Short mmCIF file of C-alpha atoms and ligand atoms in Angstrom, two decimals:
data_model
loop_
_atom_site.label_atom_id
_atom_site.label_comp_id
_atom_site.label_asym_id
_atom_site.label_seq_id
_atom_site.Cartn_x
_atom_site.Cartn_y
_atom_site.Cartn_z
CA MET A 25 117.39 93.01 75.86
CA ASN A 26 114.75 95.63 75.47
CA TYR A 27 114.93 99.14 76.27
CA LEU A 28 113.46 98.82 80.01
CA GLU A 29 115.84 95.76 80.92
CA ASN A 30 118.80 97.54 80.90
CA LEU A 31 118.14 99.49 83.20
CA ILE A 32 117.41 97.02 85.79
CA ARG A 33 120.55 95.94 88.45
CA PRO A 34 121.14 91.98 86.93
CA SER A 35 120.95 90.58 90.38
CA LEU A 36 117.55 91.08 90.44
CA PHE A 37 116.80 88.96 87.00
CA LYS A 38 117.59 85.91 88.81
CA ILE A 39 115.19 86.37 92.42
CA LYS A 40 112.78 84.31 92.59
CA PRO A 41 110.28 87.10 94.94
CA TYR A 42 108.98 85.73 97.84
CA SER A 43 105.29 83.54 97.48
CA SER A 44 102.77 84.55 100.07
CA ALA A 45 99.87 82.51 101.31
CA ARG A 46 97.82 85.33 100.06
CA ASP A 47 99.75 84.37 96.44
CA GLU A 48 99.26 81.48 96.13
CA TYR A 49 95.79 81.12 96.82
CA LYS A 50 93.49 84.61 95.67
CA GLY A 51 90.08 83.59 96.80
CA THR A 52 88.17 85.59 99.56
CA ASP A 53 86.20 83.14 100.24
CA GLY A 54 86.28 78.75 102.07
CA ILE A 55 87.95 77.94 105.20
CA PHE A 56 91.75 79.76 105.39
CA LEU A 57 94.33 77.31 107.19
CA ASP A 58 97.36 78.24 105.16
CA ALA A 59 98.41 81.27 106.45
CA ASN A 60 98.91 80.35 110.01
CA GLU A 61 96.60 83.61 111.61
CA ASN A 62 94.73 83.34 114.48
CA PRO A 63 91.84 82.29 113.59
CA PHE A 64 89.91 84.31 115.88
CA GLY A 65 89.83 88.95 115.74
CA GLU A 66 89.27 91.70 113.29
CA LEU A 67 92.44 92.13 112.27
CA ASN A 68 93.39 88.49 111.88
CA ARG A 69 94.29 88.41 108.07
CA TYR A 70 97.47 89.35 105.84
CA PRO A 71 96.20 92.45 103.95
CA ASP A 72 95.93 91.90 100.22
CA PRO A 73 98.88 91.74 99.20
CA TYR A 74 98.44 94.23 95.80
CA GLN A 75 95.81 96.50 97.51
CA LYS A 76 93.70 95.39 94.40
CA LYS A 77 91.12 97.64 96.11
CA LEU A 78 92.85 101.01 96.48
CA LYS A 79 93.56 100.40 92.98
CA THR A 80 90.47 100.06 91.56
CA GLU A 81 89.74 102.77 93.12
CA LEU A 82 92.61 105.01 92.12
CA SER A 83 92.41 104.15 88.42
CA LYS A 84 88.85 105.14 88.52
CA ILE A 85 89.93 108.46 89.74
CA ASN A 86 92.96 108.83 87.21
CA SER A 87 91.49 107.26 84.83
CA VAL A 88 94.64 104.63 84.08
CA SER A 89 94.73 100.29 84.58
CA ALA A 90 95.97 99.04 87.75
CA GLU A 91 98.36 97.75 85.90
CA ALA A 92 99.69 100.25 86.04
CA ILE A 93 99.81 100.86 89.65
CA PHE A 94 102.19 100.65 92.70
CA ILE A 95 101.73 100.88 96.34
CA GLY A 96 104.54 101.69 98.66
CA ASN A 97 104.48 102.13 102.76
CA GLY A 98 104.65 106.21 101.71
CA SER A 99 106.65 107.33 99.06
CA ASP A 100 109.38 107.37 100.87
CA GLU A 101 108.92 103.33 99.69
CA VAL A 102 108.91 103.74 96.61
CA ILE A 103 111.56 106.37 95.96
CA ASP A 104 113.67 103.47 98.69
CA LEU A 105 112.50 100.66 95.72
CA SER A 106 113.41 102.65 92.72
CA PHE A 107 117.13 102.76 93.98
CA ARG A 108 116.53 99.03 94.50
CA ILE A 109 115.23 98.41 91.07
CA PHE A 110 117.41 100.41 88.61
CA CYS A 111 121.11 101.60 90.65
CA GLU A 112 123.40 98.69 91.63
CA PRO A 113 125.54 100.53 94.53
CA SER A 114 128.92 101.86 94.00
CA LYS A 115 128.03 101.81 90.25
CA ASP A 116 125.04 103.48 88.89
CA LYS A 117 124.48 107.18 90.41
CA ALA A 118 121.23 109.50 90.53
CA LEU A 119 120.87 112.27 89.93
CA THR A 120 118.56 115.66 91.67
CA PHE A 121 118.14 119.52 91.24
CA VAL A 122 118.97 121.19 94.83
CA PRO A 123 117.75 122.33 96.87
CA THR A 124 114.89 119.80 96.91
CA TYR A 125 113.20 117.33 98.82
CA GLY A 126 115.92 115.09 101.62
CA MET A 127 114.46 112.32 100.98
CA TYR A 128 116.53 111.27 98.01
CA GLU A 129 119.36 111.77 98.93
CA VAL A 130 119.41 110.09 102.44
CA SER A 131 117.69 106.77 100.43
CA ALA A 132 120.83 107.28 97.59
CA ALA A 133 123.28 107.34 100.93
CA LEU A 134 121.09 104.08 102.11
CA ASN A 135 121.56 102.37 98.97
CA ASN A 136 125.51 103.47 98.25
CA VAL A 137 124.35 105.09 95.07
CA GLU A 138 125.73 108.35 94.09
CA LEU A 139 123.83 111.70 93.67
CA ILE A 140 124.19 114.43 91.68
CA LYS A 141 122.75 117.05 92.70
CA MET A 142 122.51 120.04 90.30
CA PRO A 143 121.87 123.11 91.56
CA LEU A 144 118.48 124.91 90.83
CA ASN A 145 118.78 128.06 89.24
CA ASP A 146 117.61 131.90 90.51
CA GLU A 147 114.46 131.42 89.55
CA PHE A 148 114.71 127.96 91.21
CA GLN A 149 113.77 126.03 88.03
CA ILE A 150 116.74 123.63 85.82
CA ASP A 151 119.07 124.65 84.27
CA PHE A 152 119.25 122.93 80.60
CA ASN A 153 122.69 124.36 79.57
CA LYS A 154 124.34 122.33 82.07
CA LEU A 155 122.24 119.25 81.57
CA ASP A 156 123.87 117.86 78.91
CA GLU A 157 126.51 116.62 80.03
CA PHE A 158 124.65 114.82 82.68
CA ILE A 159 121.59 113.30 80.50
CA ASN A 160 124.62 111.55 78.55
CA ASP A 161 126.05 109.85 81.14
CA SER A 162 124.74 106.06 80.91
CA SER A 163 125.68 105.64 84.10
CA ILE A 164 123.39 107.99 86.23
CA LYS A 165 120.01 105.76 85.58
CA LEU A 166 117.37 108.08 87.87
CA ILE A 167 116.81 111.49 87.74
CA PHE A 168 114.07 112.92 90.52
CA ILE A 169 112.48 116.02 89.43
CA CYS A 170 109.50 117.15 92.50
CA SER A 171 107.19 119.36 91.13
CA PRO A 172 105.56 121.82 92.57
CA ASN A 173 109.30 121.09 94.37
CA ASN A 174 109.52 120.80 98.01
CA PRO A 175 110.89 123.67 99.59
CA THR A 176 110.34 126.44 96.51
CA GLY A 177 107.27 125.90 96.59
CA ASN A 178 107.19 126.39 92.78
CA SER A 179 106.59 123.85 89.66
CA MET A 180 109.71 122.90 87.33
CA ASP A 181 109.34 124.04 83.13
CA GLY A 182 110.49 121.83 80.48
CA ILE A 183 110.85 118.24 82.71
CA GLU A 184 109.51 117.04 78.89
CA LYS A 185 112.65 117.93 77.45
CA ILE A 186 114.88 115.54 80.02
CA LEU A 187 111.86 112.90 79.43
CA LYS A 188 113.06 112.62 75.45
CA LYS A 189 116.09 112.82 75.90
CA PHE A 190 117.59 110.78 79.09
CA SER A 191 117.64 107.22 78.29
CA GLY A 192 117.21 106.39 81.97
CA VAL A 193 114.08 106.34 84.23
CA VAL A 194 113.33 109.52 85.92
CA ILE A 195 110.54 110.17 88.19
CA ILE A 196 108.44 113.12 88.57
CA ASP A 197 107.64 113.08 92.93
CA GLU A 198 103.75 115.08 92.81
CA ALA A 199 103.13 115.06 96.86
CA TYR A 200 102.16 118.50 96.14
CA ILE A 201 100.18 118.51 93.24
CA ASP A 202 96.75 118.44 94.38
CA PHE A 203 97.21 121.96 95.60
CA SER A 204 98.88 123.10 91.65
CA GLU A 205 97.08 124.39 88.84
CA ARG A 206 99.11 122.27 86.40
CA GLU A 207 98.21 118.90 85.03
CA SER A 208 99.62 115.59 86.77
CA TRP A 209 102.36 113.48 84.38
CA ILE A 210 99.71 110.54 84.92
CA LYS A 211 98.62 111.40 81.49
CA ARG A 212 101.18 110.84 80.10
CA ILE A 213 102.99 107.72 81.04
CA GLU A 214 101.17 105.38 78.46
CA GLU A 215 103.82 107.68 76.31
CA PHE A 216 106.73 107.55 77.90
CA PRO A 217 108.26 103.99 78.95
CA ASN A 218 111.02 105.69 81.18
CA LEU A 219 108.15 107.52 83.44
CA ILE A 220 107.20 106.63 87.16
CA VAL A 221 105.37 109.65 88.49
CA SER A 222 104.87 110.08 92.19
CA GLN A 223 102.28 110.88 94.64
CA THR A 224 101.05 110.63 97.68
CA PHE A 225 98.47 110.34 100.67
CA SER A 226 100.66 111.90 103.24
CA LYS A 227 98.96 116.08 101.82
CA ALA A 228 96.02 116.73 100.32
CA TRP A 229 94.03 113.49 101.00
CA GLY A 230 95.45 114.35 104.21
CA LEU A 231 96.80 110.57 105.87
CA ALA A 232 99.89 111.61 106.64
CA ALA A 233 99.45 109.05 109.58
CA ALA A 234 98.36 106.31 107.13
CA ARG A 235 101.66 106.20 105.11
CA ILE A 236 99.93 105.72 101.72
CA GLY A 237 102.55 106.25 98.70
CA VAL A 238 101.28 105.97 94.86
CA ALA A 239 103.74 104.95 91.84
CA TYR A 240 101.77 105.51 88.63
CA ALA A 241 103.92 103.85 85.14
CA GLN A 242 103.96 101.78 82.25
CA PRO A 243 102.92 97.86 83.70
CA GLU A 244 106.58 96.83 83.05
CA ILE A 245 108.10 98.98 85.13
CA ILE A 246 105.24 98.03 88.57
CA HIS A 247 105.83 94.48 87.63
CA TRP A 248 109.46 95.40 88.57
CA PHE A 249 108.21 97.17 92.11
CA ASN A 250 105.74 94.15 93.08
CA LYS A 251 108.62 92.21 92.58
CA VAL A 252 111.25 93.71 95.46
CA LYS A 253 108.86 95.35 97.10
CA PRO A 254 108.59 93.10 100.73
CA PRO A 255 105.38 91.03 100.52
CA TYR A 256 102.73 92.70 102.15
CA ASN A 257 103.85 96.29 102.39
CA VAL A 258 100.61 98.26 103.01
CA SER A 259 98.53 97.13 106.32
CA ALA A 260 94.07 96.96 105.74
CA LEU A 261 94.39 99.74 108.09
CA ASN A 262 96.43 101.94 105.79
CA GLN A 263 94.91 100.32 102.72
CA ASN A 264 91.18 101.13 103.93
CA ALA A 265 92.23 104.95 105.33
CA ALA A 266 92.92 105.32 101.99
CA ILE A 267 89.49 104.00 100.20
CA SER A 268 88.04 106.09 102.50
CA ALA A 269 89.27 108.74 101.44
CA LEU A 270 89.17 108.51 98.07
CA LYS A 271 85.27 107.53 98.17
CA ASN A 272 84.72 110.77 100.31
CA LYS A 273 86.98 112.79 97.28
CA ARG A 274 84.37 116.08 97.95
CA ALA A 275 85.95 116.74 101.31
CA THR A 276 89.67 116.48 100.11
CA ASP A 277 88.80 118.64 97.56
CA GLU A 278 86.66 121.32 99.74
CA GLN A 279 89.59 120.85 101.93
CA ILE A 280 92.02 121.93 98.86
CA THR A 281 90.12 124.69 97.90
CA CYS A 282 90.31 126.04 101.37
CA ILE A 283 93.85 125.61 101.77
CA LYS A 284 95.16 127.63 98.22
CA ALA A 285 92.13 130.23 99.57
CA CYS A 286 93.79 130.56 102.54
CA ARG A 287 97.92 130.60 101.26
CA GLU A 288 96.99 134.02 98.37
CA GLN A 289 95.59 134.83 102.31
CA LEU A 290 98.68 134.07 104.07
CA ILE A 291 100.35 135.59 101.09
CA HIS A 292 99.01 138.66 101.38
CA GLU A 293 99.39 139.17 104.95
CA LEU A 294 103.11 138.11 104.53
CA ASN A 295 103.52 141.05 102.03
CA GLY A 296 102.94 143.61 104.84
CA VAL A 297 105.21 142.06 107.57
CA ASN A 298 108.52 144.25 107.64
CA ARG A 299 111.13 141.72 107.82
CA VAL A 300 109.46 140.09 105.12
CA LYS A 301 112.05 140.33 102.15
CA LYS A 302 110.41 137.79 100.00
CA ILE A 303 107.79 135.76 99.19
CA TYR A 304 107.96 132.55 96.49
CA ARG A 305 105.34 132.07 94.25
CA SER A 306 103.28 128.16 95.77
CA ASP A 307 101.41 125.42 93.60
CA ALA A 308 102.66 124.07 96.93
CA ASN A 309 100.87 123.88 100.23
CA PHE A 310 103.40 125.28 102.03
CA ILE A 311 105.10 129.38 101.02
CA LEU A 312 108.99 129.77 101.12
CA VAL A 313 109.16 133.53 102.71
CA GLU A 314 112.88 135.18 103.02
CA PHE A 315 113.10 137.12 106.27
CA ASP A 316 115.62 139.30 107.49
CA ASN A 317 116.98 136.68 109.51
CA ALA A 318 115.74 133.64 109.56
CA ASP A 319 116.89 131.84 112.99
CA ASP A 320 116.33 134.93 114.96
CA VAL A 321 112.82 134.42 113.64
CA TYR A 322 112.39 130.94 113.85
CA ASN A 323 113.66 131.17 117.19
CA TYR A 324 110.99 134.25 118.16
CA LEU A 325 108.35 131.41 116.42
CA ILE A 326 108.92 128.97 118.46
CA ASN A 327 108.90 130.40 121.63
CA LYS A 328 105.30 131.23 120.65
CA LYS A 329 104.89 127.91 120.35
CA VAL A 330 103.71 128.71 116.23
CA ILE A 331 106.55 125.71 114.68
CA THR A 332 107.77 126.24 111.69
CA ARG A 333 110.66 125.28 109.18
CA ASN A 334 113.95 126.92 108.80
CA ARG A 335 115.63 126.30 105.39
CA ASN A 336 117.73 128.54 106.35
CA SER A 337 121.04 126.60 106.02
CA VAL A 338 119.77 125.50 102.86
CA ILE A 339 118.36 128.50 101.19
CA LYS A 340 119.75 131.79 102.77
CA ASN A 341 117.33 133.14 105.57
CA CYS A 342 114.46 131.50 103.84
CA ILE A 343 111.56 129.36 106.33
CA ARG A 344 109.31 127.49 104.49
CA ILE A 345 105.74 127.55 106.28
CA THR A 346 103.05 125.80 105.64
CA VAL A 347 99.18 126.43 105.49
CA GLY A 348 97.52 125.92 107.87
CA LEU A 349 93.62 126.41 110.04
CA PRO A 350 92.57 129.70 109.14
CA VAL A 351 93.20 130.82 112.69
CA GLU A 352 96.36 129.21 113.13
CA ASN A 353 97.14 131.36 109.80
CA GLU A 354 95.97 134.14 111.59
CA LYS A 355 97.84 134.06 115.16
CA LEU A 356 101.23 133.12 112.86
CA ILE A 357 101.05 136.55 110.83
CA SER A 358 99.40 138.30 114.57
CA GLU A 359 103.08 137.17 116.37
CA LEU A 360 105.01 138.16 113.05
CA LYS A 361 103.54 141.39 113.26
CA ILE A 362 104.39 142.57 117.09
CA MET A 363 108.01 140.94 116.62
C1 PLP B 415 106.01 114.85 101.99
C2 PLP B 415 106.78 114.63 100.67
C3 PLP B 415 106.37 113.35 100.66
C4 PLP B 415 105.47 112.66 101.19
O1 PLP B 415 105.95 110.98 101.05
P1 PLP B 415 105.45 110.37 101.94
O2 PLP B 415 106.71 109.04 102.23
O3 PLP B 415 104.89 109.57 101.50
O4 PLP B 415 105.06 110.72 103.41
C5 PLP B 415 107.41 112.84 99.35
N1 PLP B 415 107.84 113.55 98.56
C6 PLP B 415 108.05 115.08 99.09
C7 PLP B 415 108.42 115.98 98.23
C8 PLP B 415 107.19 115.31 99.91
O5 PLP B 415 108.09 117.02 100.45
#
């Protein structure tokens, strides 16, 4: 068996994926009497199961082949499928670095996979001294690295070391990469057969409602995602929304520029708020802020109809604040100043 086949759940080799009507006949014109659709209407046909148009647009922007792209029903589907592809329930394990995005843990639990949670150090970076014992554990099949990390906002250093040493699959969650000055790891997928880069249309692209997640990896890995995914996992409405956004990339780029400028402005203003104890640097569209008493501040803001994310239970006295519209950010600051 080759390197990748050793990592795949053995039972998957036996599974024959559901072959949909759109799998069996791939042409686009003709009289379609194959899928029991209603012949009337506009949304009456099943969507393209492999989202070819969307992948063509994505491959232009990122200079990767369409075979290196998987589209999920949000990145949450990418995370879930990763467990299903690589981890045998109640046997294999996964690892991540905490505090981080909560879905890795939920998805691990749903799949009955143990998730090892290594604490990040005081700078919210990976503690490499403690990682070695895990990196050589062959029951660990997946490592999730969120970079820029949610909720801390910083980018992770030293990822390349993990990619080189770890013999399982490394998933780099780049949900916030568009707000960062760092390069995406997409450019490195050809170098690392064990790398999956996960991105989303939910943040910078402004399409959280459309549920579009994207995984980039070598075609050998993408093949397995296609094999285990539900046949029509992304609706035509959602595919079209993502295609329109990509065709109008300039508008998104302008929004990103604006959000990054607002982020710096917000940091500047927060520095002048009495109850703020520390503001963490951010490569994302949110800022992690330590207050003298996060619960108090959070509840006060709720009363003012300003909703933030209280992370006190995860990082003492910290609140995660998303960068909003300039007027929304100003309202937040003015409420905090009179508190
Ligand atoms: C918001 C977020 C996502 C997005 O998930 P979707 O299912 O694509 O909406 C993924 N990863 C992280 C770390 C996030 O914060």
